[in-house]
Amino acid sequence: MSINIDEILKALSDALRDRILQTKSLRPEKTCIQVEAGAHKDAVKVLLKQDGNAGISAITGVDLGEKIELMYHIRICGTIITIGTIVSKENAKIESITDLIPGANFHEREVSDLFGVTFEGHPNPKRLILPEDWPENVFPLRKDVTAANFQSKTQISGASKDHERVSNGEKLVNIVLGPQHPALIEPEKFSLKVDGEIVKEVAPRIGYVHRGIEKAAESRTYLQNIYLVERICGICNACHATCFCQTVEAIMGVNVPPRARYLRTIILELNRIHSHMLLLGHAGLEIGYETLFHYMWRDREPVLDIMEELTGNRVITSFITIGGVRRDLKEEAISKINAGLASLKKKMSFYRQLFENDSTLKMRTRDVGVLSKQDALKLCVVGPVARGSGVDMDVRRDEPYAAYNEIPFRVITYDEGDAWARLMVRLGEIVESINIIQYALEHLPSGPYRIRVPRIVPAGEAIGRVEAPRGELFYYVKSNGTAYPERVKVRTPTFANIPAFVKIAEGGNIADVPASFVSLDPCFSCTDR
Amino acid sequence: MSFDLDFLFRVLIFPGFTFILFFTMFCDWVERKIEARMQNRMGPTYTGPFGVFQPFADFVKLLTKEDIVPFNVKNFAFKFTPIFSFSIFVFSFVFLPIDGANIIFNSNFEGDLIIVLTLVSIANFFIFLSGWSSMNPYSAIGATRVLTQFLGYDIPLFILALAPAFLAKSLSFSVIAANQNVPFVFMIPWAFVLFIITLQAELEKDPFDVPHAETEIVGGYETEYTGRRLAFLKLAKDVQIVLGAAIVVELFLGGPYGPTFYGPSAFWYTLWFTLKLLAVVALTEYLKCVFARLRIDQVLVVNWKVLLPLAFISLAAAVGVSLWFNLLR
């Protein structure tokens, strides 16, 4: 793997030559190639030539004062290579790469909204995060917007323009899913244009519950930020905390003790189990199978009990801290956890039979919302959505963190690419998670469960990636040598997966929209941050 | 002119309007309990003994809610279709013997089976109108689905109903029920099974609850209704369920008839009718719990390609059974 990366870096060097300004390190062991403005697109082309399956993981903007640094984090050969470039604030323009990587669409629109960079050639340069009536030339993540002047800078008129409204006389009827009615109990909006029962167009709009968490992180200490990022999403809070902490630990050069890494693995897999079970039950509800919903959620309760045993909390566990975990696992709890997991494993075989054999369930999920492998790669989807389309990617295996490099497990993939395959991936992953936890409990090393770290973090930059239940979770942290981070960037899995929903819903049936949608396991609390 | 008190009692109290209303609510409670227990839940528990008054409490609660009429609806249709569909479903009970006789004595006639099935179709059309008049995209889609699904399934329902009619040599519910020395469910069980499946679609129960799929189109034709109009719309659906089960009881399960013991036969007939009807309700509720919801195009495929041909085959088989039994005599 490292040899391959060196070859890629050499190819970049050969192709761009003196347009590479410098090479800097992003912890841990990542490379950022800084290029001239305008050369970034050529760099992306080189990367795509080296690995046709390369995709965008995130685009990070950083305010450098008079300039803005843009970093394209390209996922390639299971790792990340970052292409960085700098534009001036006065002329913040750069060429779009969406024509090369369609999955970059949302990322570019987001940076455009929050940093004010214009991506020339972007196919749909509309607002993504900010409300329609947000004042011009106010960009929240720039440093000139502060807590003190935020109110005066952002006087919102309240007269909202709805660009997705269908004009009168058109044949297509406008059907809205969300954000203000019960057909979609999530604060996001998808305008569907339907012809009879067939969906012709889908226009997503996110940002209704954007809480400015990245901005808020810049005015809190690292320890306070753990509390903050845990509440990005209640369901996968352990993943957010772990990802943030290990990114900060990478800047500090801290080595987490082995016992702590095992305990982190346990809590991460418990997170995955209960997240997947929540989703599978919800999938039943969305296709009118309420009994499945009740059964699955009933069987999820013991998982929450295990989390309570381990951490004292059932959902938002507040278990992870910088340098390790906050509590140790008592020996007597291990047998309880093992008993609960063994019981759950038996139940999962019942559910597997149900998902494989129930005729009405199959009629509603088979060949519904099909996402081909090629489209999955182009749109840069992550997690079970990608694995359900035959894309074999998993951060736990590709770049092991916590204790994953010491624990054997299988990565579950299906090739069908339909809603059923995506649900089956999660079903299989629950069993694998149980196996991982059992292995971790059996091989739990002794020793300290945390080390104390200083409040001040030395200057540096780091990237962290974690396989959350919904897919790859990406963090970028830049420190400036104080107790407050310079920049915290969060890219959640659903943010990467929403463009795929547009792809799979168009051409389908209205009734299939909830089934397709739920199979993506969307989490808008995550998405909006 | 002297009032016939017995007539009024039968029409308004028992086995007429009041009995039908409270029996409907009781069946609703039974449905909720069955569904809840199948799903590891308690169901209604606190309102009255074992929560038996919950459906009535829900109805009264809806009556007290604000009645909102969106300004751009088609007023007359929006306001009156719930009461129309409710009335038609209740009126259909006139033709069904419940305590051994019709609600209105001697009101049965040759062909009342056809009248009831036609009334059901008309009531479904009013349900369609309730959604169509709401001027809401979700209601419009729900209304279209109502029309597509209900009118489609009316055809196999009618054909399947002819099978017991043929065996009994009559198109009257009373005669069909009275002539079942052996309940027809044992003579033509395939017709019974197909009828139950078709009934599931008529009653809008899983896997056929497409017209009001709440995770797709909010509430379908119910979306814009509030307060007392919603109360009557929901009550109409509940009465329809009981009516559907009652039709099954009359056609396949021997109607109200069964062994009688000490006391007036009307009591035992009513008891038998009630027990049989509850069994049918329980069966449809069980089916609801074990299936996911289909798509409207899948519903239509099931109708035109599966149920309709099978209905014709079933009728032919019933004719064969009838001829065979005639040969035995």
Short mmCIF file of C-alpha atoms in Angstrom, two decimals, chain A residues 25-337:
data_model
loop_
_atom_site.label_atom_id
_atom_site.label_comp_id
_atom_site.label_asym_id
_atom_site.label_seq_id
_atom_site.Cartn_x
_atom_site.Cartn_y
_atom_site.Cartn_z
CA SER A 25 2.37 16.43 6.23
CA LEU A 26 -1.04 15.95 7.67
CA ARG A 27 -0.97 13.68 10.69
CA PRO A 28 -1.07 10.76 10.87
CA GLU A 29 1.17 9.93 7.92
CA LYS A 30 -0.89 11.70 5.29
CA THR A 31 0.41 13.90 2.50
CA CYS A 32 -0.88 17.23 1.32
CA ILE A 33 0.40 18.39 -2.06
CA GLN A 34 0.00 22.14 -2.33
CA VAL A 35 -0.29 23.33 -5.91
CA GLU A 36 -0.79 26.59 -7.74
CA ALA A 37 -4.32 27.82 -8.11
CA GLY A 38 -5.56 26.26 -11.32
CA ALA A 39 -3.33 23.23 -11.08
CA HIS A 40 -5.60 21.42 -8.66
CA LYS A 41 -7.75 20.07 -11.46
CA ASP A 42 -4.78 18.59 -13.25
CA ALA A 43 -3.71 17.02 -9.97
CA VAL A 44 -7.11 15.40 -9.61
CA LYS A 45 -6.85 14.12 -13.17
CA VAL A 46 -3.53 12.49 -12.36
CA LEU A 47 -5.00 10.82 -9.29
CA LEU A 48 -7.96 9.54 -11.29
CA LYS A 49 -5.58 8.16 -13.87
CA GLN A 50 -3.66 6.31 -11.20
CA ASP A 51 -6.82 4.87 -9.64
CA GLY A 52 -10.06 5.05 -11.60
CA ASN A 53 -11.99 4.38 -8.40
CA ALA A 54 -10.63 7.42 -6.61
CA GLY A 55 -13.26 9.66 -5.09
CA ILE A 56 -13.66 12.81 -3.09
CA SER A 57 -13.83 12.37 0.65
CA ALA A 58 -14.14 16.01 1.65
CA ILE A 59 -13.22 19.53 0.66
CA THR A 60 -11.94 21.61 3.54
CA GLY A 61 -11.76 25.38 3.53
CA VAL A 62 -9.45 27.19 5.95
CA ASP A 63 -9.39 30.94 6.48
CA LEU A 64 -5.76 32.10 6.40
CA GLY A 65 -6.45 35.81 6.84
CA GLU A 66 -6.18 37.38 3.42
CA LYS A 67 -6.38 34.04 1.66
CA ILE A 68 -8.44 30.89 1.80
CA GLU A 69 -6.83 27.48 1.63
CA LEU A 70 -8.81 24.77 -0.10
CA MET A 71 -7.90 21.15 0.49
CA TYR A 72 -9.30 18.41 -1.71
CA HIS A 73 -9.13 15.20 0.31
CA ILE A 74 -9.08 12.50 -2.36
CA ARG A 75 -9.85 8.96 -1.27
CA ILE A 76 -7.54 6.73 -3.26
CA CYS A 77 -6.40 3.14 -2.75
CA GLY A 78 -8.01 3.06 0.67
CA THR A 79 -6.22 6.13 1.97
CA ILE A 80 -6.34 9.90 1.58
CA ILE A 81 -4.18 12.13 -0.58
CA THR A 82 -4.88 15.82 -0.16
CA ILE A 83 -4.53 18.38 -2.93
CA GLY A 84 -4.26 21.85 -1.44
CA THR A 85 -4.45 25.20 -3.13
CA ILE A 86 -4.88 28.81 -2.07
CA VAL A 87 -7.14 31.54 -3.42
CA SER A 88 -7.30 35.16 -2.36
CA LYS A 89 -10.39 36.40 -0.59
CA GLU A 90 -10.75 39.31 -2.96
CA ASN A 91 -10.94 37.01 -5.96
CA ALA A 92 -12.14 33.76 -4.44
CA LYS A 93 -12.65 31.72 -7.58
CA ILE A 94 -11.52 28.26 -8.53
CA GLU A 95 -12.43 25.73 -11.16
CA SER A 96 -14.97 23.08 -10.29
CA ILE A 97 -13.97 19.42 -10.38
CA THR A 98 -17.54 18.14 -10.42
CA ASP A 99 -17.18 17.23 -14.08
CA LEU A 100 -14.33 14.91 -13.08
CA ILE A 101 -15.85 13.61 -9.86
CA PRO A 102 -19.64 14.04 -9.70
CA GLY A 103 -19.54 13.33 -5.99
CA ALA A 104 -17.78 16.67 -5.43
CA ASN A 105 -21.01 18.53 -6.22
CA PHE A 106 -22.28 18.93 -2.66
CA HIS A 107 -18.85 19.56 -1.22
CA GLU A 108 -18.21 22.47 -3.55
CA ARG A 109 -21.63 23.99 -2.92
CA GLU A 110 -21.01 23.78 0.80
CA VAL A 111 -17.63 25.51 0.62
CA SER A 112 -19.19 28.10 -1.64
CA ASP A 113 -21.89 28.83 0.95
CA LEU A 114 -19.68 28.92 4.01
CA PHE A 115 -16.45 30.43 2.65
CA GLY A 116 -17.59 32.38 -0.36
CA VAL A 117 -15.47 30.59 -2.94
CA THR A 118 -16.99 30.49 -6.40
CA PHE A 119 -16.54 27.18 -8.19
CA GLU A 120 -16.56 28.07 -11.85
CA GLY A 121 -18.20 25.52 -14.10
CA HIS A 122 -20.25 23.96 -11.32
CA PRO A 123 -23.45 22.49 -12.80
CA ASN A 124 -25.76 23.65 -10.00
CA PRO A 125 -24.21 26.48 -7.95
CA LYS A 126 -27.18 27.06 -5.67
CA ARG A 127 -27.21 27.43 -1.90
CA LEU A 128 -26.88 24.22 0.00
CA ILE A 129 -26.50 25.08 3.68
CA LEU A 130 -27.59 28.67 4.17
CA PRO A 131 -31.18 29.91 3.90
CA GLU A 132 -32.28 31.56 0.69
CA ASP A 133 -32.52 35.00 2.28
CA TRP A 134 -29.06 34.92 3.81
CA PRO A 135 -27.38 38.28 3.17
CA GLU A 136 -24.87 38.55 0.37
CA ASN A 137 -21.16 38.50 1.10
CA VAL A 138 -21.52 37.11 4.60
CA PHE A 139 -19.75 33.78 4.91
CA PRO A 140 -20.09 32.16 8.33
CA LEU A 141 -16.87 30.18 8.43
CA ARG A 142 -14.66 33.12 7.56
CA LYS A 143 -12.86 34.60 10.54
CA ASP A 144 -14.41 38.03 10.10
CA VAL A 145 -17.74 36.61 11.21
CA THR A 146 -17.56 36.36 14.99
CA ALA A 147 -19.93 35.68 17.83
CA ALA A 148 -19.91 39.39 18.58
CA ASN A 149 -20.92 40.68 15.16
CA PHE A 150 -22.95 37.73 13.96
CA GLN A 151 -26.30 39.33 14.77
CA SER A 152 -25.61 42.57 12.95
CA LYS A 153 -24.09 40.83 9.96
CA THR A 154 -26.91 38.38 9.44
CA GLN A 155 -30.15 40.32 9.51
CA ILE A 156 -32.46 37.86 7.82
CA SER A 157 -35.52 39.26 6.12
CA GLY A 158 -37.62 36.16 6.55
CA ALA A 159 -39.01 36.37 3.04
CA SER A 160 -37.99 32.96 1.84
CA LYS A 161 -37.74 32.21 -1.84
CA ASP A 162 -38.47 28.67 -2.88
CA HIS A 163 -36.51 27.94 -6.00
CA GLU A 164 -37.84 24.42 -6.27
CA ARG A 165 -41.48 25.36 -6.74
CA VAL A 166 -43.02 24.15 -9.97
CA SER A 167 -44.64 26.90 -11.97
CA ASN A 168 -48.29 26.71 -12.90
CA GLY A 169 -49.28 24.85 -15.99
CA GLU A 170 -46.52 22.31 -15.94
CA LYS A 171 -47.59 18.73 -16.39
CA LEU A 172 -45.50 17.47 -13.49
CA VAL A 173 -46.98 17.72 -10.01
CA ASN A 174 -44.76 18.92 -7.19
CA ILE A 175 -44.68 16.60 -4.19
CA VAL A 176 -42.59 17.69 -1.23
CA LEU A 177 -41.08 15.29 1.27
CA GLY A 178 -40.18 17.21 4.38
CA PRO A 179 -39.24 19.39 6.10
CA GLN A 180 -42.54 20.36 7.68
CA HIS A 181 -44.86 17.41 7.33
CA PRO A 182 -45.04 13.89 8.66
CA ALA A 183 -44.28 11.93 5.50
CA LEU A 184 -40.60 12.51 6.22
CA ILE A 185 -39.91 12.97 9.89
CA GLU A 186 -36.64 14.74 9.18
CA PRO A 187 -35.82 18.40 8.64
CA GLU A 188 -34.69 18.10 5.06
CA LYS A 189 -36.56 18.80 1.90
CA PHE A 190 -36.83 16.79 -1.26
CA SER A 191 -38.98 18.28 -3.99
CA LEU A 192 -40.22 15.49 -6.21
CA LYS A 193 -41.74 16.20 -9.57
CA VAL A 194 -44.05 13.33 -10.34
CA ASP A 195 -45.97 12.25 -13.40
CA GLY A 196 -48.78 10.06 -12.09
CA GLU A 197 -46.95 7.69 -9.78
CA ILE A 198 -43.52 8.08 -11.41
CA VAL A 199 -40.87 10.40 -9.98
CA LYS A 200 -39.25 12.46 -12.72
CA GLU A 201 -37.01 14.86 -10.81
CA VAL A 202 -35.66 15.16 -7.28
CA ALA A 203 -34.25 18.35 -5.82
CA PRO A 204 -32.70 18.03 -2.37
CA ARG A 205 -32.34 20.94 0.00
CA ILE A 206 -30.50 20.56 3.28
CA GLY A 207 -29.44 23.01 5.95
CA TYR A 208 -32.67 23.38 7.90
CA VAL A 209 -31.00 22.39 11.17
CA HIS A 210 -27.50 23.60 10.50
CA ARG A 211 -26.17 24.52 13.92
CA GLY A 212 -22.80 25.98 13.04
CA ILE A 213 -20.96 23.33 14.96
CA GLU A 214 -17.74 23.78 13.01
CA LYS A 215 -17.80 27.48 13.85
CA ALA A 216 -18.69 26.76 17.47
CA ALA A 217 -15.75 24.38 17.76
CA GLU A 218 -13.33 27.24 17.10
CA SER A 219 -14.33 29.00 20.32
CA ARG A 220 -14.22 26.02 22.65
CA THR A 221 -11.40 24.05 24.18
CA TYR A 222 -10.58 20.64 22.81
CA LEU A 223 -12.17 18.98 25.81
CA GLN A 224 -15.35 21.02 25.40
CA ASN A 225 -15.38 20.13 21.73
CA ILE A 226 -15.71 16.45 22.56
CA TYR A 227 -19.00 17.31 24.23
CA LEU A 228 -19.96 19.35 21.18
CA VAL A 229 -19.17 16.82 18.47
CA GLU A 230 -20.88 14.03 20.39
CA ARG A 231 -24.11 15.91 19.83
CA ILE A 232 -23.71 16.20 16.11
CA CYS A 233 -25.57 12.91 16.05
CA GLY A 234 -27.14 11.05 18.92
CA ILE A 235 -26.98 7.71 17.18
CA CYS A 236 -23.32 7.59 16.19
CA ASN A 237 -21.98 9.86 18.91
CA ALA A 238 -19.18 7.49 19.85
CA CYS A 239 -17.90 7.66 16.28
CA HIS A 240 -17.79 11.43 16.30
CA ALA A 241 -16.04 11.53 19.65
CA THR A 242 -13.54 8.88 18.61
CA CYS A 243 -12.81 10.51 15.28
CA PHE A 244 -12.28 13.93 16.82
CA CYS A 245 -10.15 12.62 19.67
CA GLN A 246 -7.90 10.50 17.51
CA THR A 247 -7.39 13.42 15.16
CA VAL A 248 -6.31 15.63 18.06
CA GLU A 249 -4.17 12.81 19.42
CA ALA A 250 -2.46 12.59 16.05
CA ILE A 251 -1.49 16.27 16.26
CA MET A 252 -0.20 15.80 19.80
CA GLY A 253 1.62 12.60 18.95
CA VAL A 254 -0.16 10.82 21.77
CA ASN A 255 -0.26 7.03 21.84
CA VAL A 256 -3.44 5.69 23.34
CA PRO A 257 -2.97 2.66 25.63
CA PRO A 258 -3.97 -0.73 24.20
CA ARG A 259 -6.79 -1.28 26.69
CA ALA A 260 -8.31 2.04 25.75
CA ARG A 261 -8.13 1.16 22.08
CA TYR A 262 -9.98 -2.08 22.72
CA LEU A 263 -12.61 -0.34 24.79
CA ARG A 264 -13.07 2.21 22.03
CA THR A 265 -13.57 -0.60 19.57
CA ILE A 266 -16.23 -2.15 21.77
CA ILE A 267 -18.20 1.06 22.09
CA LEU A 268 -17.87 1.79 18.39
CA GLU A 269 -19.27 -1.61 17.48
CA LEU A 270 -22.12 -1.28 19.97
CA ASN A 271 -22.87 2.03 18.26
CA ARG A 272 -22.98 0.25 14.93
CA ILE A 273 -25.25 -2.52 16.17
CA HIS A 274 -27.89 -0.27 17.64
CA SER A 275 -27.71 2.16 14.74
CA HIS A 276 -28.25 -0.63 12.23
CA MET A 277 -31.10 -2.16 14.23
CA LEU A 278 -32.76 1.23 14.52
CA LEU A 279 -32.54 1.58 10.76
CA LEU A 280 -33.75 -1.92 9.93
CA GLY A 281 -36.81 -1.44 12.11
CA HIS A 282 -37.41 1.94 10.55
CA ALA A 283 -37.13 0.39 7.11
CA GLY A 284 -39.95 -1.95 8.04
CA LEU A 285 -42.05 1.00 9.11
CA GLU A 286 -41.39 2.87 5.87
CA ILE A 287 -42.66 0.01 3.73
CA GLY A 288 -45.69 -0.55 5.93
CA TYR A 289 -44.27 -3.49 7.86
CA GLU A 290 -44.99 -2.22 11.35
CA THR A 291 -44.54 -5.57 13.03
CA LEU A 292 -40.93 -5.74 11.88
CA PHE A 293 -40.43 -2.27 13.30
CA HIS A 294 -41.68 -3.31 16.73
CA TYR A 295 -39.73 -6.55 16.82
CA MET A 296 -36.45 -5.00 15.74
CA TRP A 297 -36.68 -2.12 18.18
CA ARG A 298 -37.62 -4.50 20.98
CA ASP A 299 -34.48 -6.51 20.32
CA ARG A 300 -32.41 -3.36 20.19
CA GLU A 301 -33.14 -2.62 23.85
CA PRO A 302 -30.57 -5.13 25.21
CA VAL A 303 -27.88 -3.39 23.15
CA LEU A 304 -28.70 -0.12 24.87
CA ASP A 305 -28.58 -1.95 28.20
CA ILE A 306 -25.08 -3.15 27.35
CA MET A 307 -24.04 0.40 26.53
CA GLU A 308 -25.41 1.47 29.90
CA GLU A 309 -23.42 -1.28 31.58
CA LEU A 310 -20.25 -0.13 29.90
CA THR A 311 -20.64 3.63 30.09
CA GLY A 312 -23.50 4.52 32.39
CA ASN A 313 -25.54 5.96 29.51
CA ARG A 314 -27.82 4.30 27.01
CA VAL A 315 -27.32 6.48 23.95
CA ILE A 316 -24.98 9.47 24.18
CA THR A 317 -22.31 7.66 26.10
CA SER A 318 -19.66 10.36 26.64
CA PHE A 319 -17.21 7.52 26.93
CA ILE A 320 -14.34 8.72 24.75
CA THR A 321 -11.86 11.37 25.74
CA ILE A 322 -8.55 12.61 24.38
CA GLY A 323 -5.97 10.09 25.50
CA GLY A 324 -8.31 7.15 25.99
CA VAL A 325 -11.68 6.39 27.52
CA ARG A 326 -13.21 7.83 30.65
CA ARG A 327 -14.19 4.65 32.47
CA ASP A 328 -12.85 1.18 32.78
CA LEU A 329 -14.79 -1.98 32.13
CA LYS A 330 -15.41 -4.08 35.21
CA GLU A 331 -14.60 -7.75 34.94
CA GLU A 332 -18.04 -8.79 36.15
CA ALA A 333 -19.70 -6.84 33.34
CA ILE A 334 -18.00 -8.93 30.67
CA SER A 335 -20.14 -12.01 31.25
CA LYS A 336 -23.31 -9.90 31.11
CA ILE A 337 -22.25 -8.34 27.83
#
